[in-house]
PDB file of C-alpha atoms in Angstrom:
ATOM      1  CA  UNK A 178      86.100 130.583 121.646  1.00 53.00           C
ATOM      2  CA  UNK A 179      85.627 130.924 125.390  1.00 59.00           C
ATOM      3  CA  UNK A 180      87.577 129.028 127.384  1.00 57.00           C
ATOM      4  CA  UNK A 181      84.846 127.276 128.963  1.00 62.00           C
ATOM      5  CA  UNK A 182      83.317 126.108 125.537  1.00 66.00           C
ATOM      6  CA  UNK A 183      87.187 124.686 124.700  1.00 57.00           C
ATOM      7  CA  UNK A 184      87.584 122.871 127.876  1.00 56.00           C
ATOM      8  CA  UNK A 185      83.699 121.439 127.261  1.00 66.00           C
ATOM      9  CA  UNK A 186      84.647 120.497 123.217  1.00 61.00           C
ATOM     10  CA  UNK A 187      87.660 118.892 124.462  1.00 52.00           C
ATOM     11  CA  UNK A 188      86.360 116.248 127.232  1.00 56.00           C
ATOM     12  CA  UNK A 189      83.189 115.299 125.397  1.00 59.00           C
ATOM     13  CA  UNK A 190      86.438 114.115 122.374  1.00 49.00           C
ATOM     14  CA  UNK A 191      87.982 112.839 125.377  1.00 48.00           C
ATOM     15  CA  UNK A 192      84.704 110.883 126.542  1.00 50.00           C
ATOM     16  CA  UNK A 193      84.694 109.998 123.125  1.00 47.00           C
ATOM     17  CA  UNK A 194      87.599 108.765 122.631  1.00 43.00           C
ATOM     18  CA  UNK A 195      87.912 106.501 126.321  1.00 46.00           C
ATOM     19  CA  UNK A 196      84.134 104.666 125.115  1.00 46.00           C
ATOM     20  CA  UNK A 197      85.908 103.728 121.682  1.00 44.00           C
ATOM     21  CA  UNK A 198      88.667 101.551 123.567  1.00 44.00           C
ATOM     22  CA  UNK A 199      87.222 101.029 126.844  1.00 45.00           C
ATOM     23  CA  UNK A 200      86.745  97.467 127.711  1.00 44.00           C
ATOM     24  CA  UNK A 201      83.574  95.660 129.462  1.00 48.00           C
ATOM     25  CA  UNK A 202      83.386  92.347 130.442  1.00 42.00           C
ATOM     26  CA  UNK A 203      82.848  89.861 128.761  1.00 47.00           C
ATOM     27  CA  UNK A 204      82.313  92.374 125.345  1.00 49.00           C
ATOM     28  CA  UNK A 205      84.687  91.364 122.344  1.00 53.00           C
ATOM     29  CA  UNK A 206      86.120  94.787 121.508  1.00 55.00           C
ATOM     30  CA  UNK A 207      84.847  96.393 118.458  1.00 57.00           C
ATOM     31  CA  UNK A 208      87.070  97.323 115.565  1.00 57.00           C
ATOM     32  CA  UNK A 209      87.284 101.179 116.412  1.00 65.00           C
ATOM     33  CA  UNK A 210      89.022  99.509 119.914  1.00 66.00           C
ATOM     34  CA  UNK A 211      91.581  97.793 117.865  1.00 63.00           C
ATOM     35  CA  UNK A 212      92.178 100.321 115.919  1.00 68.00           C
ATOM     36  CA  UNK A 213      93.007 103.146 118.838  1.00 68.00           C
ATOM     37  CA  UNK A 214      94.877 100.028 120.729  1.00 70.00           C
ATOM     38  CA  UNK A 215      97.124  99.570 117.261  1.00 69.00           C
ATOM     39  CA  UNK A 216      97.302 103.324 117.706  1.00 70.00           C
ATOM     40  CA  UNK A 217      98.695 103.737 120.988  1.00 74.00           C
ATOM     41  CA  UNK A 218     101.325 101.656 120.535  1.00 72.00           C
ATOM     42  CA  UNK A 219     102.455 103.419 116.836  1.00 73.00           C
ATOM     43  CA  UNK A 220     102.764 106.359 118.917  1.00 75.00           C
ATOM     44  CA  UNK A 221     104.238 104.648 121.909  1.00 74.00           C
ATOM     45  CA  UNK A 222     106.941 103.231 119.735  1.00 72.00           C
ATOM     46  CA  UNK A 223     107.767 106.578 117.834  1.00 72.00           C
ATOM     47  CA  UNK A 224     107.557 108.756 120.620  1.00 74.00           C
ATOM     48  CA  UNK A 225     110.447 105.846 122.312  1.00 71.00           C
ATOM     49  CA  UNK A 226     112.342 106.487 119.383  1.00 71.00           C
ATOM     50  CA  UNK A 227     112.469 109.968 118.861  1.00 72.00           C
ATOM     51  CA  UNK A 228     113.740 110.653 123.132  1.00 71.00           C
ATOM     52  CA  UNK A 229     116.140 108.792 122.397  1.00 71.00           C
ATOM     53  CA  UNK A 230     117.240 109.844 119.171  1.00 68.00           C
ATOM     54  CA  UNK A 231     117.517 113.636 120.904  1.00 66.00           C
ATOM     55  CA  UNK A 232     119.413 112.074 123.750  1.00 68.00           C
ATOM     56  CA  UNK A 233     121.691 111.116 121.273  1.00 63.00           C
ATOM     57  CA  UNK A 234     121.553 114.663 119.580  1.00 62.00           C
ATOM     58  CA  UNK A 235     121.807 117.230 122.861  1.00 62.00           C
ATOM     59  CA  UNK A 236     123.181 114.567 125.622  1.00 63.00           C
ATOM     60  CA  UNK A 237     121.410 112.148 127.332  1.00 64.00           C
ATOM     61  CA  UNK A 238     120.539 108.640 129.155  1.00 65.00           C
ATOM     62  CA  UNK A 239     121.306 107.026 125.787  1.00 66.00           C
ATOM     63  CA  UNK A 240     124.131 108.921 124.401  1.00 69.00           C
ATOM     64  CA  UNK A 241     125.862 109.063 128.986  1.00 75.00           C
ATOM     65  CA  UNK A 242     124.851 104.546 128.007  1.00 82.00           C
ATOM     66  CA  UNK A 243     126.889 104.038 125.041  1.00 84.00           C
ATOM     67  CA  UNK A 244     130.262 105.738 125.236  1.00 87.00           C
ATOM     68  CA  UNK A 245     130.643 103.832 128.627  1.00 89.00           C
ATOM     69  CA  UNK A 246     129.335 100.273 126.962  1.00 90.00           C
ATOM     70  CA  UNK A 247     131.059 100.005 124.483  1.00 90.00           C
ATOM     71  CA  UNK A 248     134.224 100.373 126.339  1.00 90.00           C
ATOM     72  CA  UNK A 249     133.608  97.997 128.536  1.00 92.00           C
ATOM     73  CA  UNK A 250     133.134  95.507 125.646  1.00 90.00           C
ATOM     74  CA  UNK A 251     136.550  96.353 124.304  1.00 90.00           C
ATOM     75  CA  UNK A 252     137.768  95.833 128.616  1.00 89.00           C
ATOM     76  CA  UNK A 253     136.171  92.347 128.263  1.00 87.00           C
ATOM     77  CA  UNK A 254     136.217  90.304 125.363  1.00 88.00           C
ATOM     78  CA  UNK A 255     136.314  87.087 126.309  1.00 88.00           C
ATOM     79  CA  UNK A 256     137.003  84.071 123.484  1.00 88.00           C
ATOM     80  CA  UNK A 257     133.907  81.629 124.023  1.00 90.00           C
ATOM     81  CA  UNK A 258     131.816  84.301 124.634  1.00 89.00           C
ATOM     82  CA  UNK A 259     132.938  85.857 120.860  1.00 88.00           C
ATOM     83  CA  UNK A 260     132.165  82.868 119.389  1.00 89.00           C
ATOM     84  CA  UNK A 261     128.923  82.600 120.936  1.00 92.00           C
ATOM     85  CA  UNK A 262     128.643  86.329 119.698  1.00 90.00           C
ATOM     86  CA  UNK A 263     129.384  85.190 116.139  1.00 89.00           C
ATOM     87  CA  UNK A 264     126.873  82.007 116.256  1.00 91.00           C
ATOM     88  CA  UNK A 265     124.409  84.491 116.640  1.00 90.00           C
ATOM     89  CA  UNK A 266     125.332  87.097 114.309  1.00 88.00           C
ATOM     90  CA  UNK A 267     124.841  84.290 111.855  1.00 89.00           C
ATOM     91  CA  UNK A 268     121.532  82.816 113.442  1.00 89.00           C
ATOM     92  CA  UNK A 269     120.201  86.994 112.989  1.00 87.00           C
ATOM     93  CA  UNK A 270     121.323  87.319 110.188  1.00 86.00           C
ATOM     94  CA  UNK A 271     119.093  87.496 107.352  1.00 86.00           C
ATOM     95  CA  UNK A 272     120.111  83.909 105.842  1.00 89.00           C
ATOM     96  CA  UNK A 273     120.332  82.322 109.343  1.00 90.00           C
ATOM     97  CA  UNK A 274     117.164  84.125 110.143  1.00 92.00           C
ATOM     98  CA  UNK A 275     114.630  83.066 107.199  1.00 92.00           C
ATOM     99  CA  UNK A 276     115.849  79.675 108.086  1.00 94.00           C
ATOM    100  CA  UNK A 277     115.102  79.739 111.488  1.00 93.00           C
ATOM    101  CA  UNK A 278     111.123  81.031 109.855  1.00 94.00           C
ATOM    102  CA  UNK A 279     110.991  78.766 107.023  1.00 94.00           C
ATOM    103  CA  UNK A 280     111.673  75.962 110.419  1.00 95.00           C
ATOM    104  CA  UNK A 281     108.567  77.672 112.596  1.00 93.00           C
ATOM    105  CA  UNK A 282     106.058  78.823 109.862  1.00 93.00           C
ATOM    106  CA  UNK A 283     106.464  75.432 108.324  1.00 94.00           C
ATOM    107  CA  UNK A 284     105.677  73.362 111.369  1.00 93.00           C
ATOM    108  CA  UNK A 285     103.063  76.285 112.555  1.00 91.00           C
ATOM    109  CA  UNK A 286     101.061  75.922 109.017  1.00 92.00           C
ATOM    110  CA  UNK A 287     101.355  71.328 108.467  1.00 91.00           C
ATOM    111  CA  UNK A 288      99.910  71.487 112.265  1.00 88.00           C
ATOM    112  CA  UNK A 289      97.052  74.382 111.633  1.00 86.00           C
ATOM    113  CA  UNK A 290      96.036  72.923 107.632  1.00 89.00           C
ATOM    114  CA  UNK A 291      95.958  76.537 107.332  1.00 88.00           C
ATOM    115  CA  UNK A 292      98.179  79.410 105.189  1.00 91.00           C
ATOM    116  CA  UNK A 293      97.364  81.642 108.090  1.00 91.00           C
ATOM    117  CA  UNK A 294     100.837  81.454 110.006  1.00 92.00           C
ATOM    118  CA  UNK A 295     102.657  81.997 106.417  1.00 94.00           C
ATOM    119  CA  UNK A 296     100.717  84.938 105.769  1.00 94.00           C
ATOM    120  CA  UNK A 297     100.681  86.490 109.547  1.00 94.00           C
ATOM    121  CA  UNK A 298     104.818  86.069 109.816  1.00 95.00           C
ATOM    122  CA  UNK A 299     104.977  87.242 105.832  1.00 95.00           C
ATOM    123  CA  UNK A 300     103.519  90.476 106.870  1.00 96.00           C
ATOM    124  CA  UNK A 301     104.935  90.680 110.052  1.00 95.00           C
ATOM    125  CA  UNK A 302     109.325  90.579 108.230  1.00 95.00           C
ATOM    126  CA  UNK A 303     107.863  92.272 105.226  1.00 95.00           C
ATOM    127  CA  UNK A 304     107.476  95.728 107.535  1.00 94.00           C
ATOM    128  CA  UNK A 305     110.045  95.030 109.971  1.00 93.00           C
ATOM    129  CA  UNK A 306     112.259  94.834 107.014  1.00 93.00           C
ATOM    130  CA  UNK A 307     110.842  97.742 105.938  1.00 94.00           C
ATOM    131  CA  UNK A 308     111.297  99.708 109.101  1.00 90.00           C
ATOM    132  CA  UNK A 309     115.090  98.183 109.707  1.00 92.00           C
ATOM    133  CA  UNK A 310     115.617  99.928 106.778  1.00 92.00           C
ATOM    134  CA  UNK A 311     113.851 103.382 106.878  1.00 92.00           C
ATOM    135  CA  UNK A 312     114.710 104.125 109.835  1.00 88.00           C
ATOM    136  CA  UNK A 313     118.475 103.312 109.481  1.00 90.00           C
ATOM    137  CA  UNK A 314     118.579 105.665 106.098  1.00 90.00           C
ATOM    138  CA  UNK A 315     116.846 108.517 107.152  1.00 87.00           C
ATOM    139  CA  UNK A 316     118.614 108.722 111.038  1.00 82.00           C
ATOM    140  CA  UNK A 317     121.574 108.093 109.811  1.00 87.00           C
ATOM    141  CA  UNK A 318     123.350 106.994 112.714  1.00 85.00           C
ATOM    142  CA  UNK A 319     127.631 105.801 112.865  1.00 86.00           C
ATOM    143  CA  UNK A 320     128.316 102.610 113.841  1.00 90.00           C
ATOM    144  CA  UNK A 321     131.306 101.911 116.804  1.00 90.00           C
ATOM    145  CA  UNK A 322     134.506 100.933 115.229  1.00 88.00           C
ATOM    146  CA  UNK A 323     133.603  96.221 115.986  1.00 86.00           C
ATOM    147  CA  UNK A 324     136.121  94.422 118.178  1.00 86.00           C
ATOM    148  CA  UNK A 325     139.865  94.329 117.652  1.00 85.00           C
ATOM    149  CA  UNK A 326     140.094  90.751 115.317  1.00 80.00           C
ATOM    150  CA  UNK A 327     136.617  90.033 115.545  1.00 80.00           C
ATOM    151  CA  UNK A 328     134.000  90.503 112.405  1.00 82.00           C
ATOM    152  CA  UNK A 329     133.909  94.027 111.331  1.00 84.00           C
ATOM    153  CA  UNK A 330     130.749  96.049 111.344  1.00 86.00           C
ATOM    154  CA  UNK A 331     128.644  95.938 108.454  1.00 85.00           C
ATOM    155  CA  UNK A 332     128.580  99.187 106.697  1.00 85.00           C
ATOM    156  CA  UNK A 333     125.150 100.036 107.345  1.00 87.00           C
ATOM    157  CA  UNK A 334     124.139 102.224 109.491  1.00 89.00           C
ATOM    158  CA  UNK A 335     123.780 101.988 113.504  1.00 88.00           C
ATOM    159  CA  UNK A 336     120.369 103.164 114.525  1.00 87.00           C
ATOM    160  CA  UNK A 337     118.450 100.723 115.230  1.00 88.00           C
ATOM    161  CA  UNK A 338     119.818  97.488 115.649  1.00 90.00           C
ATOM    162  CA  UNK A 339     118.315  95.579 112.791  1.00 89.00           C
ATOM    163  CA  UNK A 340     118.934  92.231 114.058  1.00 91.00           C
ATOM    164  CA  UNK A 341     117.628  92.636 117.108  1.00 93.00           C
ATOM    165  CA  UNK A 342     114.343  94.434 115.914  1.00 94.00           C
ATOM    166  CA  UNK A 343     113.466  91.931 113.535  1.00 94.00           C
ATOM    167  CA  UNK A 344     114.553  88.487 116.135  1.00 94.00           C
ATOM    168  CA  UNK A 345     112.138  90.420 118.463  1.00 94.00           C
ATOM    169  CA  UNK A 346     109.760  90.669 115.646  1.00 95.00           C
ATOM    170  CA  UNK A 347     109.697  87.426 114.176  1.00 95.00           C
ATOM    171  CA  UNK A 348     110.414  84.887 117.115  1.00 95.00           C
ATOM    172  CA  UNK A 349     107.399  87.183 118.720  1.00 93.00           C
ATOM    173  CA  UNK A 350     104.736  86.847 116.059  1.00 94.00           C
ATOM    174  CA  UNK A 351     105.879  83.581 115.920  1.00 94.00           C
ATOM    175  CA  UNK A 352     105.681  82.395 119.680  1.00 93.00           C
ATOM    176  CA  UNK A 353     101.941  83.911 119.329  1.00 92.00           C
ATOM    177  CA  UNK A 354     100.792  81.416 116.829  1.00 93.00           C
ATOM    178  CA  UNK A 355     102.497  78.634 118.294  1.00 91.00           C
ATOM    179  CA  UNK A 356     100.769  79.583 122.246  1.00 90.00           C
ATOM    180  CA  UNK A 357      96.990  80.218 119.382  1.00 88.00           C
ATOM    181  CA  UNK A 358      97.755  77.062 117.903  1.00 87.00           C
ATOM    182  CA  UNK A 359      97.263  74.856 120.560  1.00 81.00           C
ATOM    183  CA  UNK A 360     100.753  75.280 122.783  1.00 82.00           C
ATOM    184  CA  UNK A 361      99.188  77.453 125.138  1.00 83.00           C
ATOM    185  CA  UNK A 362     100.247  74.557 128.305  1.00 87.00           C
ATOM    186  CA  UNK A 363     103.946  75.420 126.684  1.00 87.00           C
ATOM    187  CA  UNK A 364     102.879  79.510 127.439  1.00 87.00           C
ATOM    188  CA  UNK A 365     105.441  80.466 129.544  1.00 90.00           C
ATOM    189  CA  UNK A 366     107.978  78.208 127.849  1.00 92.00           C
ATOM    190  CA  UNK A 367     107.822  79.374 124.999  1.00 90.00           C
ATOM    191  CA  UNK A 368     107.962  82.920 126.276  1.00 90.00           C
ATOM    192  CA  UNK A 369     111.177  81.990 128.271  1.00 93.00           C
ATOM    193  CA  UNK A 370     112.732  80.294 125.390  1.00 94.00           C
ATOM    194  CA  UNK A 371     112.139  83.053 123.489  1.00 93.00           C
ATOM    195  CA  UNK A 372     113.211  86.039 125.056  1.00 93.00           C
ATOM    196  CA  UNK A 373     116.019  84.477 126.158  1.00 95.00           C
ATOM    197  CA  UNK A 374     117.272  83.914 122.421  1.00 94.00           C
ATOM    198  CA  UNK A 375     115.891  88.233 121.607  1.00 94.00           C
ATOM    199  CA  UNK A 376     117.878  89.153 124.799  1.00 94.00           C
ATOM    200  CA  UNK A 377     120.624  86.883 123.665  1.00 93.00           C
ATOM    201  CA  UNK A 378     120.624  88.167 120.387  1.00 93.00           C
ATOM    202  CA  UNK A 379     120.090  92.132 121.287  1.00 92.00           C
ATOM    203  CA  UNK A 380     123.343  91.630 123.535  1.00 92.00           C
ATOM    204  CA  UNK A 381     125.697  89.765 121.379  1.00 92.00           C
ATOM    205  CA  UNK A 382     125.367  92.922 118.941  1.00 92.00           C
ATOM    206  CA  UNK A 383     126.906  94.765 121.647  1.00 93.00           C
ATOM    207  CA  UNK A 384     129.377  92.132 122.694  1.00 92.00           C
ATOM    208  CA  UNK A 385     130.648  92.609 118.897  1.00 91.00           C
ATOM    209  CA  UNK A 386     131.245  95.830 119.368  1.00 91.00           C
ATOM    210  CA  UNK A 387     128.273  95.856 116.013  1.00 91.00           C
ATOM    211  CA  UNK A 388     125.682  98.084 117.718  1.00 91.00           C
ATOM    212  CA  UNK A 389     125.518 100.614 120.399  1.00 90.00           C
ATOM    213  CA  UNK A 390     122.959  99.830 123.590  1.00 91.00           C
ATOM    214  CA  UNK A 391     120.657 102.509 122.258  1.00 88.00           C
ATOM    215  CA  UNK A 392     120.467 100.530 118.815  1.00 91.00           C
ATOM    216  CA  UNK A 393     119.659  97.657 120.967  1.00 93.00           C
ATOM    217  CA  UNK A 394     116.948  98.895 123.410  1.00 90.00           C
ATOM    218  CA  UNK A 395     114.849 101.113 120.781  1.00 89.00           C
ATOM    219  CA  UNK A 396     115.157  97.500 118.442  1.00 91.00           C
ATOM    220  CA  UNK A 397     113.555  95.617 121.240  1.00 91.00           C
ATOM    221  CA  UNK A 398     110.991  97.814 121.462  1.00 88.00           C
ATOM    222  CA  UNK A 399     110.087  98.834 117.700  1.00 90.00           C
ATOM    223  CA  UNK A 400     110.083  94.562 117.006  1.00 92.00           C
ATOM    224  CA  UNK A 401     107.423  94.439 120.221  1.00 90.00           C
ATOM    225  CA  UNK A 402     105.288  97.288 118.538  1.00 88.00           C
ATOM    226  CA  UNK A 403     105.099  95.857 115.874  1.00 91.00           C
ATOM    227  CA  UNK A 404     104.155  91.686 116.430  1.00 92.00           C
ATOM    228  CA  UNK A 405     102.177  93.520 119.539  1.00 89.00           C
ATOM    229  CA  UNK A 406     100.233  94.881 116.492  1.00 88.00           C
ATOM    230  CA  UNK A 407     100.263  92.117 113.678  1.00 92.00           C
ATOM    231  CA  UNK A 408      99.076  89.878 116.764  1.00 90.00           C
ATOM    232  CA  UNK A 409      95.927  92.064 117.841  1.00 86.00           C
ATOM    233  CA  UNK A 410      94.795  91.412 114.312  1.00 87.00           C
ATOM    234  CA  UNK A 411      95.447  88.493 113.226  1.00 88.00           C
ATOM    235  CA  UNK A 412      93.800  87.272 117.172  1.00 84.00           C
ATOM    236  CA  UNK A 413      90.183  89.386 116.143  1.00 81.00           C
ATOM    237  CA  UNK A 414      90.332  89.460 112.143  1.00 79.00           C
ATOM    238  CA  UNK A 415      92.106  86.126 111.606  1.00 79.00           C
ATOM    239  CA  UNK A 416      88.854  83.288 112.232  1.00 71.00           C
ATOM    240  CA  UNK A 417      90.671  79.878 113.761  1.00 65.00           C
ATOM    241  CA  UNK A 418      89.230  76.499 113.849  1.00 61.00           C
ATOM    242  CA  UNK A 419      88.597  75.522 118.241  1.00 48.00           C
ATOM    243  CA  UNK A 420      90.760  73.295 119.196  1.00 46.00           C
ATOM    244  CA  UNK A 421      88.450  70.101 120.759  1.00 43.00           C
ATOM    245  CA  UNK A 422      88.572  69.767 123.671  1.00 42.00           C
ATOM    246  CA  UNK A 423      88.948  66.338 125.679  1.00 43.00           C
ATOM    247  CA  UNK A 424      85.772  65.197 127.172  1.00 47.00           C
ATOM    248  CA  UNK A 425      85.831  64.693 131.223  1.00 45.00           C
ATOM    249  CA  UNK A 426      86.797  61.170 132.504  1.00 46.00           C
ATOM    250  CA  UNK A 427      83.494  61.454 134.668  1.00 47.00           C
ATOM    251  CA  UNK A 428      81.171  62.423 131.746  1.00 44.00           C
ATOM    252  CA  UNK A 429      79.229  59.373 130.064  1.00 44.00           C
ATOM    253  CA  UNK A 430      80.184  57.687 126.064  1.00 46.00           C
ATOM    254  CA  UNK A 431      77.392  58.706 124.705  1.00 42.00           C
TER     255      UNK A 431
END
C-alpha cells in the first residue's frame, strides 16, 4: 500500500472518530459520542498510572518526590495534626466510608423517591473497590514504614491509595447526584466541601506515613476518572423527573 493511500485512510479514520465525538450546539450527544468520552477518560487514567509506575521503577518525578516527602513528614509530626489524620483514617476506612455513603445515599433516595442514586453509588463503589484490589495485587508497590508512635500501616500494598481513590470516586459521585437532583444552587459549596474532604483524606494518608505521594496522586486521578464515567452514564441514560419551577412573581394565576 502506497504512503499516500495510508495517509488517506488514516485521515478518513480520524474524521470518523472526530464526527462521532464532536458536540454541536443544541444537539444531544449520541451513544457513540458518550462512549468515546468514556474511552478517552479510561485511556488517560491508565496511561498516567503507567507513567507513574515507570517513573518509580527507572527514576523520575514520582521517585524523586516520594522519598523527600516521606522524610519531611517524619520530621514535622505535630500531635494535633496526627489526631486529625487518625480521624480521617477512620472515616476513609471501609466502616467509616460505608457509614457516610449510607447516610448520603439514603438522603438522596428519600429526596428523589427513586432507587437510582443507590444504584449509581453501589456501581461506583463496586468498581472502585475492585480497581483498588486489582491494582494493588498486580503492581505490588511496598508501603513506607509509617511514623513513630502512629498507627501501623496496613499489610496490603501501597499503590494506589485505596482511601483516596474510593473517597474521590464515592464522594465525587454523591456530590454530582446531589447537584443534579435539586441542589444546583449550592453546586459551588458542595464541590468545595467535597474537594476539601477528599484532599484532606489524601494528605492524611501521606502524613501518617501509610502512602507515598505518588499513591495519593494516582488514587485521586483514578477515582476522579471513574466518578466522571459513572456521572456521564447517569446523566445521559438514567431518566430523571423534571424539577418543578416556581412561577415568576409577575405571572398571572390561572
